[in-house]
Amino acid sequence: MHHYTECGLDNVWLENGYRIHDTPYGKGVSISDADGLDKAVAICLTKKPGRVTGKEFRFLRTLLGLAQHNLADMMGVTEQSISLWERTGKVPKQGDAAMRLIVLEKFNDDGRWSKMIERINAVDRLVNQQIVFREQHHKWVGKSQADKPEMAEA
């Protein structure tokens, strides 16, 4: 069995689906379908009894591709709260429940949370955004885009 600590969790073991091989630096492990494995771990964590640990919460947050401040905004708490939960392992009931719902929604292929998370991450990456409007067929149509140097001077 392989102790799968690469995911950041101490309690995950693999019976199969991996291969051990020699590298110039020692033994290496190749995992078949690592993304699928991470998804399976996430779904399993949503079904476990008791609250998720801080490490499990961080695993789920990073698997969702969310920065601490983005998740904090979604949950209506501070970024420091998320950091504290992850460091101390004391995840409150509402944080645990919200995280489980977000993970289940994303991986049940409904898409609503996934689209919202993608939008939050995209907006967060854009430092300067412009909304450019164009009249088409007697209607105004707006389109958001990253700031372009030639447009910033106008």
mmCIF file with all atom_site columns, C-alpha atoms in Angstrom:
data_model
loop_
_atom_site.group_PDB
_atom_site.id
_atom_site.type_symbol
_atom_site.label_atom_id
_atom_site.label_alt_id
_atom_site.label_comp_id
_atom_site.label_asym_id
_atom_site.label_entity_id
_atom_site.label_seq_id
_atom_site.pdbx_PDB_ins_code
_atom_site.Cartn_x
_atom_site.Cartn_y
_atom_site.Cartn_z
_atom_site.occupancy
_atom_site.B_iso_or_equiv
_atom_site.pdbx_formal_charge
_atom_site.auth_seq_id
_atom_site.auth_comp_id
_atom_site.auth_asym_id
_atom_site.auth_atom_id
_atom_site.pdbx_PDB_model_num
ATOM 1   C CA . MET A 1 1   ? 0.000   0.000  0.000   1.00 0.00 ? 1   MET A CA 1
ATOM 2   C CA . HIS A 1 2   ? 1.101   3.545  -0.703  1.00 0.00 ? 2   HIS A CA 1
ATOM 3   C CA . HIS A 1 3   ? 0.660   6.312  1.879   1.00 0.00 ? 3   HIS A CA 1
ATOM 4   C CA . TYR A 1 4   ? -0.601  9.119  -0.389  1.00 0.00 ? 4   TYR A CA 1
ATOM 5   C CA . THR A 1 5   ? 0.762   12.120 1.497   1.00 0.00 ? 5   THR A CA 1
ATOM 6   C CA . GLU A 1 6   ? 1.321   14.006 -1.771  1.00 0.00 ? 6   GLU A CA 1
ATOM 7   C CA . CYS A 1 7   ? -2.265  15.275 -1.499  1.00 0.00 ? 7   CYS A CA 1
ATOM 8   C CA . GLY A 1 8   ? -1.455  16.996 1.807   1.00 0.00 ? 8   GLY A CA 1
ATOM 9   C CA . LEU A 1 9   ? -3.497  14.580 3.923   1.00 0.00 ? 9   LEU A CA 1
ATOM 10  C CA . ASP A 1 10  ? -2.110  12.118 6.456   1.00 0.00 ? 10  ASP A CA 1
ATOM 11  C CA . ASN A 1 11  ? -4.970  9.613  6.312   1.00 0.00 ? 11  ASN A CA 1
ATOM 12  C CA . VAL A 1 12  ? -5.081  8.564  2.631   1.00 0.00 ? 12  VAL A CA 1
ATOM 13  C CA . TRP A 1 13  ? -3.705  5.179  1.526   1.00 0.00 ? 13  TRP A CA 1
ATOM 14  C CA . LEU A 1 14  ? -3.800  3.572  -1.937  1.00 0.00 ? 14  LEU A CA 1
ATOM 15  C CA . GLU A 1 15  ? -4.249  -0.167 -2.426  1.00 0.00 ? 15  GLU A CA 1
ATOM 16  C CA . ASN A 1 16  ? -3.521  0.012  -6.148  1.00 0.00 ? 16  ASN A CA 1
ATOM 17  C CA . GLY A 1 17  ? -3.562  2.441  -9.074  1.00 0.00 ? 17  GLY A CA 1
ATOM 18  C CA . TYR A 1 18  ? 0.035   3.488  -8.586  1.00 0.00 ? 18  TYR A CA 1
ATOM 19  C CA . ARG A 1 19  ? 3.454   2.376  -9.738  1.00 0.00 ? 19  ARG A CA 1
ATOM 20  C CA . ILE A 1 20  ? 6.754   2.677  -7.891  1.00 0.00 ? 20  ILE A CA 1
ATOM 21  C CA . HIS A 1 21  ? 9.814   3.279  -10.057 1.00 0.00 ? 21  HIS A CA 1
ATOM 22  C CA . ASP A 1 22  ? 13.446  4.263  -9.662  1.00 0.00 ? 22  ASP A CA 1
ATOM 23  C CA . THR A 1 23  ? 14.522  7.821  -10.400 1.00 0.00 ? 23  THR A CA 1
ATOM 24  C CA . PRO A 1 24  ? 17.950  9.474  -10.191 1.00 0.00 ? 24  PRO A CA 1
ATOM 25  C CA . TYR A 1 25  ? 16.773  10.863 -6.830  1.00 0.00 ? 25  TYR A CA 1
ATOM 26  C CA . GLY A 1 26  ? 15.462  7.595  -5.358  1.00 0.00 ? 26  GLY A CA 1
ATOM 27  C CA . LYS A 1 27  ? 12.068  5.897  -5.486  1.00 0.00 ? 27  LYS A CA 1
ATOM 28  C CA . GLY A 1 28  ? 9.255   7.681  -7.317  1.00 0.00 ? 28  GLY A CA 1
ATOM 29  C CA . VAL A 1 29  ? 5.537   7.044  -7.438  1.00 0.00 ? 29  VAL A CA 1
ATOM 30  C CA . SER A 1 30  ? 3.332   7.433  -10.498 1.00 0.00 ? 30  SER A CA 1
ATOM 31  C CA . ILE A 1 31  ? -0.389  7.585  -9.884  1.00 0.00 ? 31  ILE A CA 1
ATOM 32  C CA . SER A 1 32  ? -2.780  6.711  -12.658 1.00 0.00 ? 32  SER A CA 1
ATOM 33  C CA . ASP A 1 33  ? -5.548  9.326  -12.995 1.00 0.00 ? 33  ASP A CA 1
ATOM 34  C CA . ALA A 1 34  ? -4.396  11.601 -10.158 1.00 0.00 ? 34  ALA A CA 1
ATOM 35  C CA . ASP A 1 35  ? -7.217  14.061 -10.921 1.00 0.00 ? 35  ASP A CA 1
ATOM 36  C CA . GLY A 1 36  ? -9.783  11.282 -10.608 1.00 0.00 ? 36  GLY A CA 1
ATOM 37  C CA . LEU A 1 37  ? -8.185  10.185 -7.350  1.00 0.00 ? 37  LEU A CA 1
ATOM 38  C CA . ASP A 1 38  ? -8.358  13.710 -5.917  1.00 0.00 ? 38  ASP A CA 1
ATOM 39  C CA . LYS A 1 39  ? -12.014 13.950 -6.925  1.00 0.00 ? 39  LYS A CA 1
ATOM 40  C CA . ALA A 1 40  ? -12.737 10.594 -5.228  1.00 0.00 ? 40  ALA A CA 1
ATOM 41  C CA . VAL A 1 41  ? -10.944 11.762 -2.062  1.00 0.00 ? 41  VAL A CA 1
ATOM 42  C CA . ALA A 1 42  ? -13.000 14.979 -2.072  1.00 0.00 ? 42  ALA A CA 1
ATOM 43  C CA . ILE A 1 43  ? -16.314 13.153 -2.447  1.00 0.00 ? 43  ILE A CA 1
ATOM 44  C CA . CYS A 1 44  ? -15.313 10.706 0.290   1.00 0.00 ? 44  CYS A CA 1
ATOM 45  C CA . LEU A 1 45  ? -14.494 13.627 2.604   1.00 0.00 ? 45  LEU A CA 1
ATOM 46  C CA . THR A 1 46  ? -17.983 15.078 2.090   1.00 0.00 ? 46  THR A CA 1
ATOM 47  C CA . LYS A 1 47  ? -19.483 11.809 3.331   1.00 0.00 ? 47  LYS A CA 1
ATOM 48  C CA . LYS A 1 48  ? -17.291 11.258 6.383   1.00 0.00 ? 48  LYS A CA 1
ATOM 49  C CA . PRO A 1 49  ? -18.872 11.522 9.837   1.00 0.00 ? 49  PRO A CA 1
ATOM 50  C CA . GLY A 1 50  ? -17.790 14.465 11.935  1.00 0.00 ? 50  GLY A CA 1
ATOM 51  C CA . ARG A 1 51  ? -16.323 17.699 10.715  1.00 0.00 ? 51  ARG A CA 1
ATOM 52  C CA . VAL A 1 52  ? -13.510 17.932 8.199   1.00 0.00 ? 52  VAL A CA 1
ATOM 53  C CA . THR A 1 53  ? -10.071 18.668 9.617   1.00 0.00 ? 53  THR A CA 1
ATOM 54  C CA . GLY A 1 54  ? -8.093  21.785 8.744   1.00 0.00 ? 54  GLY A CA 1
ATOM 55  C CA . LYS A 1 55  ? -5.902  19.808 6.343   1.00 0.00 ? 55  LYS A CA 1
ATOM 56  C CA . GLU A 1 56  ? -8.972  18.291 4.687   1.00 0.00 ? 56  GLU A CA 1
ATOM 57  C CA . PHE A 1 57  ? -10.571 21.734 4.408   1.00 0.00 ? 57  PHE A CA 1
ATOM 58  C CA . ARG A 1 58  ? -7.390  23.096 2.743   1.00 0.00 ? 58  ARG A CA 1
ATOM 59  C CA . PHE A 1 59  ? -7.282  20.066 0.400   1.00 0.00 ? 59  PHE A CA 1
ATOM 60  C CA . LEU A 1 60  ? -10.885 20.728 -0.681  1.00 0.00 ? 60  LEU A CA 1
ATOM 61  C CA . ARG A 1 61  ? -10.316 24.476 -1.089  1.00 0.00 ? 61  ARG A CA 1
ATOM 62  C CA . THR A 1 62  ? -7.220  23.999 -3.238  1.00 0.00 ? 62  THR A CA 1
ATOM 63  C CA . LEU A 1 63  ? -8.905  21.258 -5.265  1.00 0.00 ? 63  LEU A CA 1
ATOM 64  C CA . LEU A 1 64  ? -11.671 23.771 -6.021  1.00 0.00 ? 64  LEU A CA 1
ATOM 65  C CA . GLY A 1 65  ? -8.989  26.218 -7.151  1.00 0.00 ? 65  GLY A CA 1
ATOM 66  C CA . LEU A 1 66  ? -9.977  28.861 -4.628  1.00 0.00 ? 66  LEU A CA 1
ATOM 67  C CA . ALA A 1 67  ? -7.690  31.267 -2.821  1.00 0.00 ? 67  ALA A CA 1
ATOM 68  C CA . GLN A 1 68  ? -8.448  31.806 0.857   1.00 0.00 ? 68  GLN A CA 1
ATOM 69  C CA . HIS A 1 69  ? -9.837  35.294 0.244   1.00 0.00 ? 69  HIS A CA 1
ATOM 70  C CA . ASN A 1 70  ? -12.147 34.044 -2.524  1.00 0.00 ? 70  ASN A CA 1
ATOM 71  C CA . LEU A 1 71  ? -13.589 31.297 -0.342  1.00 0.00 ? 71  LEU A CA 1
ATOM 72  C CA . ALA A 1 72  ? -13.922 33.761 2.538   1.00 0.00 ? 72  ALA A CA 1
ATOM 73  C CA . ASP A 1 73  ? -15.975 36.086 0.316   1.00 0.00 ? 73  ASP A CA 1
ATOM 74  C CA . MET A 1 74  ? -18.214 33.193 -0.747  1.00 0.00 ? 74  MET A CA 1
ATOM 75  C CA . MET A 1 75  ? -18.774 32.114 2.869   1.00 0.00 ? 75  MET A CA 1
ATOM 76  C CA . GLY A 1 76  ? -19.161 35.601 4.312   1.00 0.00 ? 76  GLY A CA 1
ATOM 77  C CA . VAL A 1 77  ? -16.153 35.324 6.646   1.00 0.00 ? 77  VAL A CA 1
ATOM 78  C CA . THR A 1 78  ? -12.695 36.863 6.733   1.00 0.00 ? 78  THR A CA 1
ATOM 79  C CA . GLU A 1 79  ? -9.632  35.461 5.007   1.00 0.00 ? 79  GLU A CA 1
ATOM 80  C CA . GLN A 1 80  ? -8.073  35.167 8.470   1.00 0.00 ? 80  GLN A CA 1
ATOM 81  C CA . SER A 1 81  ? -10.945 32.866 9.507   1.00 0.00 ? 81  SER A CA 1
ATOM 82  C CA . ILE A 1 82  ? -10.222 30.488 6.629   1.00 0.00 ? 82  ILE A CA 1
ATOM 83  C CA . SER A 1 83  ? -6.508  30.554 7.472   1.00 0.00 ? 83  SER A CA 1
ATOM 84  C CA . LEU A 1 84  ? -7.250  29.857 11.142  1.00 0.00 ? 84  LEU A CA 1
ATOM 85  C CA . TRP A 1 85  ? -9.550  26.926 10.313  1.00 0.00 ? 85  TRP A CA 1
ATOM 86  C CA . GLU A 1 86  ? -6.883  25.377 8.097   1.00 0.00 ? 86  GLU A CA 1
ATOM 87  C CA . ARG A 1 87  ? -4.046  25.885 10.590  1.00 0.00 ? 87  ARG A CA 1
ATOM 88  C CA . THR A 1 88  ? -5.830  24.864 13.798  1.00 0.00 ? 88  THR A CA 1
ATOM 89  C CA . GLY A 1 89  ? -8.230  22.293 12.370  1.00 0.00 ? 89  GLY A CA 1
ATOM 90  C CA . LYS A 1 90  ? -11.164 23.930 14.140  1.00 0.00 ? 90  LYS A CA 1
ATOM 91  C CA . VAL A 1 91  ? -13.600 24.255 11.241  1.00 0.00 ? 91  VAL A CA 1
ATOM 92  C CA . PRO A 1 92  ? -16.991 25.534 12.466  1.00 0.00 ? 92  PRO A CA 1
ATOM 93  C CA . LYS A 1 93  ? -20.194 23.709 11.557  1.00 0.00 ? 93  LYS A CA 1
ATOM 94  C CA . GLN A 1 94  ? -21.274 26.271 8.976   1.00 0.00 ? 94  GLN A CA 1
ATOM 95  C CA . GLY A 1 95  ? -17.852 26.264 7.282   1.00 0.00 ? 95  GLY A CA 1
ATOM 96  C CA . ASP A 1 96  ? -17.828 22.470 7.168   1.00 0.00 ? 96  ASP A CA 1
ATOM 97  C CA . ALA A 1 97  ? -21.368 22.289 5.784   1.00 0.00 ? 97  ALA A CA 1
ATOM 98  C CA . ALA A 1 98  ? -20.749 25.015 3.182   1.00 0.00 ? 98  ALA A CA 1
ATOM 99  C CA . MET A 1 99  ? -17.548 23.352 1.969   1.00 0.00 ? 99  MET A CA 1
ATOM 100 C CA . ARG A 1 100 ? -19.256 19.966 1.631   1.00 0.00 ? 100 ARG A CA 1
ATOM 101 C CA . LEU A 1 101 ? -22.102 21.521 -0.373  1.00 0.00 ? 101 LEU A CA 1
ATOM 102 C CA . ILE A 1 102 ? -19.717 23.377 -2.685  1.00 0.00 ? 102 ILE A CA 1
ATOM 103 C CA . VAL A 1 103 ? -17.665 20.224 -3.339  1.00 0.00 ? 103 VAL A CA 1
ATOM 104 C CA . LEU A 1 104 ? -20.723 18.044 -3.956  1.00 0.00 ? 104 LEU A CA 1
ATOM 105 C CA . GLU A 1 105 ? -22.251 20.638 -6.260  1.00 0.00 ? 105 GLU A CA 1
ATOM 106 C CA . LYS A 1 106 ? -19.037 20.957 -8.278  1.00 0.00 ? 106 LYS A CA 1
ATOM 107 C CA . PHE A 1 107 ? -18.402 17.243 -8.676  1.00 0.00 ? 107 PHE A CA 1
ATOM 108 C CA . ASN A 1 108 ? -22.000 16.278 -9.372  1.00 0.00 ? 108 ASN A CA 1
ATOM 109 C CA . ASP A 1 109 ? -21.552 18.010 -12.734 1.00 0.00 ? 109 ASP A CA 1
ATOM 110 C CA . ASP A 1 110 ? -24.356 20.502 -12.157 1.00 0.00 ? 110 ASP A CA 1
ATOM 111 C CA . GLY A 1 111 ? -21.987 23.286 -13.086 1.00 0.00 ? 111 GLY A CA 1
ATOM 112 C CA . ARG A 1 112 ? -23.466 26.218 -11.176 1.00 0.00 ? 112 ARG A CA 1
ATOM 113 C CA . TRP A 1 113 ? -20.771 26.349 -8.483  1.00 0.00 ? 113 TRP A CA 1
ATOM 114 C CA . SER A 1 114 ? -18.071 25.540 -11.005 1.00 0.00 ? 114 SER A CA 1
ATOM 115 C CA . LYS A 1 115 ? -19.100 28.518 -13.129 1.00 0.00 ? 115 LYS A CA 1
ATOM 116 C CA . MET A 1 116 ? -19.227 30.774 -10.085 1.00 0.00 ? 116 MET A CA 1
ATOM 117 C CA . ILE A 1 117 ? -15.788 29.611 -8.917  1.00 0.00 ? 117 ILE A CA 1
ATOM 118 C CA . GLU A 1 118 ? -14.329 30.122 -12.403 1.00 0.00 ? 118 GLU A CA 1
ATOM 119 C CA . ARG A 1 119 ? -15.819 33.618 -12.505 1.00 0.00 ? 119 ARG A CA 1
ATOM 120 C CA . ILE A 1 120 ? -14.455 34.517 -9.057  1.00 0.00 ? 120 ILE A CA 1
ATOM 121 C CA . ASN A 1 121 ? -10.991 33.317 -10.044 1.00 0.00 ? 121 ASN A CA 1
ATOM 122 C CA . ALA A 1 122 ? -11.111 35.083 -13.412 1.00 0.00 ? 122 ALA A CA 1
ATOM 123 C CA . VAL A 1 123 ? -12.261 38.370 -11.905 1.00 0.00 ? 123 VAL A CA 1
ATOM 124 C CA . ASP A 1 124 ? -9.644  38.084 -9.183  1.00 0.00 ? 124 ASP A CA 1
ATOM 125 C CA . ARG A 1 125 ? -6.891  37.718 -11.818 1.00 0.00 ? 125 ARG A CA 1
ATOM 126 C CA . LEU A 1 126 ? -7.944  40.813 -13.713 1.00 0.00 ? 126 LEU A CA 1
ATOM 127 C CA . VAL A 1 127 ? -6.387  43.864 -12.139 1.00 0.00 ? 127 VAL A CA 1
ATOM 128 C CA . ASN A 1 128 ? -8.011  46.376 -14.476 1.00 0.00 ? 128 ASN A CA 1
ATOM 129 C CA . GLN A 1 129 ? -11.256 45.598 -16.181 1.00 0.00 ? 129 GLN A CA 1
ATOM 130 C CA . GLN A 1 130 ? -13.086 47.632 -18.727 1.00 0.00 ? 130 GLN A CA 1
ATOM 131 C CA . ILE A 1 131 ? -16.593 47.183 -19.976 1.00 0.00 ? 131 ILE A CA 1
ATOM 132 C CA . VAL A 1 132 ? -16.768 48.248 -23.589 1.00 0.00 ? 132 VAL A CA 1
ATOM 133 C CA . PHE A 1 133 ? -20.166 48.975 -25.100 1.00 0.00 ? 133 PHE A CA 1
ATOM 134 C CA . ARG A 1 134 ? -21.087 48.832 -28.746 1.00 0.00 ? 134 ARG A CA 1
ATOM 135 C CA . GLU A 1 135 ? -24.356 49.697 -30.405 1.00 0.00 ? 135 GLU A CA 1
ATOM 136 C CA . GLN A 1 136 ? -25.645 46.860 -32.537 1.00 0.00 ? 136 GLN A CA 1
ATOM 137 C CA . HIS A 1 137 ? -28.987 46.978 -34.293 1.00 0.00 ? 137 HIS A CA 1
ATOM 138 C CA . HIS A 1 138 ? -30.222 49.862 -32.098 1.00 0.00 ? 138 HIS A CA 1
ATOM 139 C CA . LYS A 1 139 ? -29.264 48.046 -28.867 1.00 0.00 ? 139 LYS A CA 1
ATOM 140 C CA . TRP A 1 140 ? -26.287 48.548 -26.613 1.00 0.00 ? 140 TRP A CA 1
ATOM 141 C CA . VAL A 1 141 ? -24.204 45.425 -25.914 1.00 0.00 ? 141 VAL A CA 1
ATOM 142 C CA . GLY A 1 142 ? -21.526 45.363 -23.191 1.00 0.00 ? 142 GLY A CA 1
ATOM 143 C CA . LYS A 1 143 ? -18.440 43.185 -23.017 1.00 0.00 ? 143 LYS A CA 1
ATOM 144 C CA . SER A 1 144 ? -15.922 42.968 -20.142 1.00 0.00 ? 144 SER A CA 1
ATOM 145 C CA . GLN A 1 145 ? -12.272 42.754 -21.051 1.00 0.00 ? 145 GLN A CA 1
ATOM 146 C CA . ALA A 1 146 ? -8.855  43.277 -19.573 1.00 0.00 ? 146 ALA A CA 1
ATOM 147 C CA . ASP A 1 147 ? -7.475  46.774 -19.777 1.00 0.00 ? 147 ASP A CA 1
ATOM 148 C CA . LYS A 1 148 ? -5.600  47.417 -23.038 1.00 0.00 ? 148 LYS A CA 1
ATOM 149 C CA . PRO A 1 149 ? -2.886  50.089 -23.042 1.00 0.00 ? 149 PRO A CA 1
ATOM 150 C CA . GLU A 1 150 ? -4.358  51.995 -25.980 1.00 0.00 ? 150 GLU A CA 1
ATOM 151 C CA . MET A 1 151 ? -7.769  52.073 -24.323 1.00 0.00 ? 151 MET A CA 1
ATOM 152 C CA . ALA A 1 152 ? -6.446  53.192 -20.926 1.00 0.00 ? 152 ALA A CA 1
ATOM 153 C CA . GLU A 1 153 ? -5.217  56.468 -22.419 1.00 0.00 ? 153 GLU A CA 1
ATOM 154 C CA . ALA A 1 154 ? -8.591  57.380 -23.903 1.00 0.00 ? 154 ALA A CA 1
#
